[in-house]
mmCIF file of C-alpha atoms in Angstrom:
data_model
loop_
_atom_site.group_PDB
_atom_site.id
_atom_site.type_symbol
_atom_site.label_atom_id
_atom_site.label_comp_id
_atom_site.label_asym_id
_atom_site.label_seq_id
_atom_site.Cartn_x
_atom_site.Cartn_y
_atom_site.Cartn_z
ATOM 1 C CA MET A 1 -2.031 -71.727 -34.715
ATOM 2 C CA GLU A 2 -3.397 -68.753 -32.672
ATOM 3 C CA GLN A 3 -6.421 -66.897 -33.923
ATOM 4 C CA ILE A 4 -5.485 -64.082 -36.268
ATOM 5 C CA GLU A 5 -7.852 -61.039 -36.360
ATOM 6 C CA ILE A 6 -7.832 -58.194 -38.950
ATOM 7 C CA ILE A 7 -9.088 -55.089 -37.442
ATOM 8 C CA LYS A 8 -10.422 -52.674 -40.080
ATOM 9 C CA ARG A 9 -10.250 -48.998 -39.826
ATOM 10 C CA ASP A 10 -13.964 -48.759 -38.891
ATOM 11 C CA GLY A 11 -13.303 -51.149 -35.954
ATOM 12 C CA THR A 12 -14.814 -54.144 -37.612
ATOM 13 C CA VAL A 13 -12.964 -57.351 -36.528
ATOM 14 C CA ILE A 14 -12.498 -60.192 -39.147
ATOM 15 C CA LYS A 15 -11.533 -63.447 -37.632
ATOM 16 C CA CYS A 16 -9.096 -65.307 -40.022
ATOM 17 C CA TYR A 17 -10.236 -68.722 -38.699
ATOM 18 C CA CYS A 18 -13.892 -68.818 -39.502
ATOM 19 C CA GLN A 19 -16.344 -71.559 -40.623
ATOM 20 C CA GLU A 20 -19.224 -69.326 -41.675
ATOM 21 C CA PRO A 21 -18.429 -67.427 -43.737
ATOM 22 C CA PHE A 22 -15.459 -69.536 -44.497
ATOM 23 C CA CYS A 23 -12.037 -67.900 -43.982
ATOM 24 C CA THR A 24 -8.651 -69.452 -43.336
ATOM 25 C CA PRO A 25 -5.064 -68.293 -43.569
ATOM 26 C CA THR A 26 -2.980 -70.477 -45.996
ATOM 27 C CA SER A 27 0.220 -68.630 -44.999
ATOM 28 C CA ALA A 28 1.167 -66.100 -42.262
ATOM 29 C CA VAL A 29 4.739 -65.102 -42.165
ATOM 30 C CA GLN A 30 6.404 -62.559 -39.854
ATOM 31 C CA GLU A 31 9.737 -61.240 -41.128
ATOM 32 C CA THR A 32 11.812 -59.289 -38.473
ATOM 33 C CA THR A 33 15.407 -58.295 -38.794
ATOM 34 C CA LEU A 34 17.242 -56.178 -36.215
ATOM 35 C CA MET A 35 17.337 -52.583 -37.476
ATOM 36 C CA SER A 36 15.738 -53.530 -40.793
ATOM 37 C CA ASP A 37 12.686 -55.616 -41.820
ATOM 38 C CA ASP A 38 9.440 -55.591 -39.777
ATOM 39 C CA THR A 39 6.546 -56.949 -41.690
ATOM 40 C CA VAL A 40 3.764 -59.642 -41.544
ATOM 41 C CA LYS A 41 2.432 -61.114 -44.717
ATOM 42 C CA ILE A 42 -0.877 -62.995 -44.531
ATOM 43 C CA THR A 43 -2.512 -64.875 -47.323
ATOM 44 C CA LEU A 44 -6.260 -65.647 -46.737
ATOM 45 C CA ARG A 45 -8.627 -68.016 -48.585
ATOM 46 C CA THR A 46 -12.265 -66.965 -48.245
ATOM 47 C CA THR A 47 -15.707 -67.741 -49.741
ATOM 48 C CA GLN A 48 -16.683 -64.091 -49.799
ATOM 49 C CA LEU A 49 -15.041 -61.002 -51.067
ATOM 50 C CA TYR A 50 -13.449 -58.783 -48.255
ATOM 51 C CA LYS A 51 -12.516 -55.177 -48.978
ATOM 52 C CA PHE A 52 -9.265 -54.828 -47.013
ATOM 53 C CA GLY A 53 -7.468 -51.537 -47.275
ATOM 54 C CA LYS A 54 -4.754 -49.203 -46.041
ATOM 55 C CA GLY A 55 -4.983 -48.668 -42.303
ATOM 56 C CA ASP A 56 -6.378 -51.984 -41.480
ATOM 57 C CA LYS A 57 -4.256 -53.786 -38.830
ATOM 58 C CA VAL A 58 -3.267 -56.931 -37.154
ATOM 59 C CA VAL A 59 -1.793 -57.278 -33.646
ATOM 60 C CA ILE A 60 1.028 -59.847 -33.353
ATOM 61 C CA ASN A 61 2.647 -60.541 -29.935
ATOM 62 C CA GLY A 62 1.457 -57.148 -28.737
ATOM 63 C CA TYR A 63 2.832 -55.296 -31.788
ATOM 64 C CA THR A 64 0.555 -53.556 -34.304
ATOM 65 C CA TYR A 65 1.117 -54.044 -38.050
ATOM 66 C CA LYS A 66 -0.761 -51.950 -40.527
ATOM 67 C CA ILE A 67 -1.578 -52.356 -44.151
ATOM 68 C CA ARG A 68 0.242 -49.615 -45.979
ATOM 69 C CA THR A 69 -0.026 -50.759 -49.592
ATOM 70 C CA THR A 70 -3.010 -51.981 -51.638
ATOM 71 C CA PRO A 71 -3.872 -55.596 -50.878
ATOM 72 C CA GLU A 72 -3.712 -58.169 -53.618
ATOM 73 C CA ARG A 73 -6.841 -60.090 -54.456
ATOM 74 C CA ALA A 74 -7.475 -63.095 -56.830
ATOM 75 C CA LEU A 75 -10.694 -64.809 -57.702
ATOM 76 C CA GLN A 76 -10.290 -68.581 -57.992
ATOM 77 C CA THR A 77 -14.048 -69.361 -58.587
ATOM 78 C CA ASP A 78 -17.272 -67.576 -57.834
ATOM 79 C CA GLU A 79 -16.912 -68.409 -54.137
ATOM 80 C CA ASP A 80 -13.173 -68.857 -53.713
ATOM 81 C CA TYR A 81 -11.087 -65.736 -53.190
ATOM 82 C CA ILE A 82 -7.380 -65.368 -52.308
ATOM 83 C CA HIS A 83 -6.395 -62.123 -50.414
ATOM 84 C CA THR A 84 -2.776 -61.322 -49.877
ATOM 85 C CA LEU A 85 -2.062 -58.622 -47.168
ATOM 86 C CA THR A 86 1.337 -57.045 -46.249
ATOM 87 C CA CYS A 87 1.365 -55.313 -42.954
ATOM 88 C CA TYR A 88 4.173 -53.032 -41.738
ATOM 89 C CA GLY A 89 5.445 -52.537 -38.164
ATOM 90 C CA VAL A 90 6.686 -49.288 -36.472
ATOM 91 C CA LEU A 91 9.680 -49.023 -38.794
ATOM 92 C CA TYR A 92 7.403 -47.769 -41.452
ATOM 93 C CA HIS A 93 6.999 -44.541 -39.376
ATOM 94 C CA LEU A 94 10.787 -43.982 -39.490
ATOM 95 C CA MET A 95 10.814 -44.470 -43.216
ATOM 96 C CA LYS A 96 7.972 -41.852 -43.696
ATOM 97 C CA CYS A 97 9.510 -39.202 -41.407
ATOM 98 C CA GLN A 98 12.115 -36.825 -42.672
ATOM 99 C CA TYR A 99 15.164 -36.073 -40.425
ATOM 100 C CA ARG A 100 15.359 -32.292 -40.109
ATOM 101 C CA ASN A 101 17.010 -29.870 -37.766
ATOM 102 C CA CYS A 102 13.994 -30.153 -35.439
ATOM 103 C CA ASP A 103 13.872 -28.836 -31.897
ATOM 104 C CA ALA A 104 11.839 -30.201 -28.922
ATOM 105 C CA ASN A 105 8.828 -27.969 -30.034
ATOM 106 C CA GLY A 106 8.788 -29.511 -33.587
ATOM 107 C CA ASN A 107 10.220 -26.384 -35.174
ATOM 108 C CA SER A 108 12.679 -26.961 -38.038
ATOM 109 C CA THR A 109 14.128 -24.918 -40.936
ATOM 110 C CA LYS A 110 16.383 -27.322 -42.854
ATOM 111 C CA ALA A 111 16.507 -30.817 -44.350
ATOM 112 C CA ILE A 112 20.108 -30.285 -45.530
ATOM 113 C CA PHE A 113 22.387 -29.643 -42.507
ATOM 114 C CA GLY A 114 25.181 -30.945 -40.287
ATOM 115 C CA LEU A 115 25.410 -31.696 -36.642
ATOM 116 C CA THR A 116 28.274 -32.481 -34.193
ATOM 117 C CA TYR A 117 26.522 -34.631 -31.578
ATOM 118 C CA SER A 118 26.809 -37.759 -29.528
ATOM 119 C CA ILE A 119 24.523 -40.654 -30.334
ATOM 120 C CA LYS A 120 22.124 -39.576 -27.642
ATOM 121 C CA ASP A 121 21.595 -36.033 -29.097
ATOM 122 C CA PHE A 122 21.280 -37.450 -32.635
ATOM 123 C CA ILE A 123 18.526 -39.728 -31.415
ATOM 124 C CA LYS A 124 16.839 -36.837 -29.486
ATOM 125 C CA VAL A 125 16.449 -35.046 -32.881
ATOM 126 C CA ALA A 126 14.994 -38.182 -34.360
ATOM 127 C CA ILE A 127 12.380 -38.276 -31.556
ATOM 128 C CA TYR A 128 11.621 -34.559 -32.037
ATOM 129 C CA ASN A 129 10.948 -35.278 -35.777
ATOM 130 C CA LEU A 130 8.825 -38.359 -35.044
ATOM 131 C CA ASN A 131 6.732 -36.510 -32.506
ATOM 132 C CA ARG A 132 6.329 -33.650 -34.855
ATOM 133 C CA ASP A 133 4.436 -36.023 -37.205
ATOM 134 C CA ASN A 134 2.889 -38.209 -34.545
ATOM 135 C CA PRO A 135 2.625 -36.157 -31.430
ATOM 136 C CA GLY A 136 3.177 -38.053 -28.110
ATOM 137 C CA GLU A 137 3.718 -41.453 -29.799
ATOM 138 C CA TRP A 138 7.560 -41.641 -29.562
ATOM 139 C CA ALA A 139 10.105 -41.781 -26.693
ATOM 140 C CA PHE A 140 13.817 -42.427 -26.206
ATOM 141 C CA ASP A 141 15.345 -44.726 -23.561
ATOM 142 C CA GLU A 142 18.135 -42.154 -23.001
ATOM 143 C CA GLN A 143 19.018 -43.565 -19.567
ATOM 144 C CA ASN A 144 20.250 -46.887 -21.018
ATOM 145 C CA CYS A 145 21.908 -45.358 -24.103
ATOM 146 C CA PRO A 146 25.704 -45.615 -24.170
ATOM 147 C CA ASP A 147 27.672 -42.445 -23.806
ATOM 148 C CA THR A 148 29.661 -41.541 -26.815
ATOM 149 C CA GLU A 149 32.045 -38.903 -28.098
ATOM 150 C CA PRO A 150 30.506 -36.412 -30.556
ATOM 151 C CA ILE A 151 31.015 -36.772 -34.194
ATOM 152 C CA THR A 152 30.089 -34.631 -37.166
ATOM 153 C CA VAL A 153 27.505 -35.976 -39.573
ATOM 154 C CA SER A 154 25.834 -34.242 -42.580
ATOM 155 C CA PHE A 155 22.266 -34.941 -43.668
ATOM 156 C CA SER A 156 20.500 -34.381 -46.910
ATOM 157 C CA LYS A 157 16.775 -35.036 -47.005
ATOM 158 C CA ASN A 158 17.246 -38.440 -45.326
ATOM 159 C CA ASN A 159 14.461 -40.222 -43.484
ATOM 160 C CA VAL A 160 14.731 -41.103 -39.850
ATOM 161 C CA LEU A 161 15.372 -44.841 -40.463
ATOM 162 C CA GLN A 162 18.216 -44.070 -42.820
ATOM 163 C CA VAL A 163 19.711 -41.730 -40.278
ATOM 164 C CA ILE A 164 19.512 -44.206 -37.332
ATOM 165 C CA GLN A 165 20.780 -47.069 -39.457
ATOM 166 C CA ASN A 166 23.724 -44.874 -40.649
ATOM 167 C CA LEU A 167 24.500 -43.701 -37.092
ATOM 168 C CA CYS A 168 24.535 -47.224 -35.840
ATOM 169 C CA GLY A 169 26.886 -48.303 -38.591
ATOM 170 C CA LYS A 170 30.420 -49.608 -37.909
ATOM 171 C CA ASP A 171 31.951 -46.358 -39.396
ATOM 172 C CA LYS A 172 29.934 -44.234 -36.933
ATOM 173 C CA PHE A 173 28.934 -45.374 -33.429
ATOM 174 C CA ASN A 174 28.943 -49.144 -34.039
ATOM 175 C CA LEU A 175 25.678 -49.786 -32.119
ATOM 176 C CA GLU A 176 22.313 -51.286 -32.678
ATOM 177 C CA PHE A 177 18.794 -50.016 -32.204
ATOM 178 C CA ARG A 178 15.423 -51.640 -31.499
ATOM 179 C CA ILE A 179 11.904 -50.339 -30.820
ATOM 180 C CA THR A 180 9.468 -51.495 -28.129
ATOM 181 C CA THR A 181 5.808 -50.485 -27.847
ATOM 182 C CA GLU A 182 3.818 -50.175 -24.654
ATOM 183 C CA ASN A 183 0.519 -48.340 -24.010
ATOM 184 C CA GLY A 184 0.714 -46.815 -27.335
ATOM 185 C CA ILE A 185 4.170 -45.295 -26.945
ATOM 186 C CA ASN A 186 6.993 -46.433 -29.218
ATOM 187 C CA THR A 187 10.369 -46.303 -27.553
ATOM 188 C CA ILE A 188 13.744 -46.360 -29.335
ATOM 189 C CA HIS A 189 16.533 -48.138 -27.575
ATOM 190 C CA ILE A 190 20.214 -47.803 -28.477
ATOM 191 C CA GLY A 191 22.887 -50.280 -27.471
ATOM 192 C CA ASN A 192 24.350 -53.714 -28.103
ATOM 193 C CA PHE A 193 21.639 -56.295 -28.115
ATOM 194 C CA GLY A 194 23.559 -59.392 -29.046
ATOM 195 C CA SER A 195 23.314 -61.497 -32.197
ATOM 196 C CA VAL A 196 20.342 -61.655 -34.405
ATOM 197 C CA VAL A 197 18.370 -64.828 -33.870
ATOM 198 C CA THR A 198 18.620 -66.963 -36.968
ATOM 199 C CA PRO A 199 15.587 -68.953 -38.250
ATOM 200 C CA PRO A 200 15.970 -72.772 -38.115
ATOM 201 C CA SER A 201 16.948 -74.955 -40.977
ATOM 202 C CA GLY A 202 18.748 -72.290 -42.903
ATOM 203 C CA ALA A 203 15.449 -70.347 -43.606
ATOM 204 C CA THR A 204 15.676 -66.666 -44.294
ATOM 205 C CA HIS A 205 12.598 -65.769 -42.119
ATOM 206 C CA PHE A 206 10.391 -67.079 -39.322
ATOM 207 C CA GLU A 207 7.151 -68.741 -40.174
ATOM 208 C CA TRP A 208 4.701 -68.570 -37.316
ATOM 209 C CA GLY A 209 1.835 -70.188 -39.153
ATOM 210 C CA LYS A 210 1.296 -72.052 -42.416
ATOM 211 C CA GLY A 211 -1.405 -74.486 -43.655
ATOM 212 C CA ASP A 212 -3.472 -75.532 -46.531
#
């Protein structure tokens, strides 16, 4: 298994494969579903206590996953600790951002409103909202987005992830979305990206590392 590194908020790097002080992952699972799950769950066995916290991160295949919830910790013996970390990908930002009638300057007046837009214009509003909360971090692949007829949709204090999932539903535009990250910029892509890759042997998720 490749080396896994936990990068703490202060910049300290903790190598998850280490002999002294002893640290090894007993499980490391990445769960990714198109337009839905995007998490990495790591269980570490260590001989010393680590204080992991919200904002600590791990980079997997070029994508950053951050701890957003309080890590679990269990003491087996005086020198045997089990740490369980759940790290969230960029979809977390969509869940935390409210979809408002936001313009390109970040100005908005309502969280309950309706729009008659094409998919491109709906996604532009999503980008305006995301950049309102995280300036300069979000972009839209407008050039490769399909052209659609406008439809009317009402919104009531929804978050951005709920809105995009709804817009891509079969009863709306019947499309898919994905997010790529490059040089610190998260780009939303809209289109038809093919079937979701299914894990082998009937599993419900991919395991990219597991050991004792």
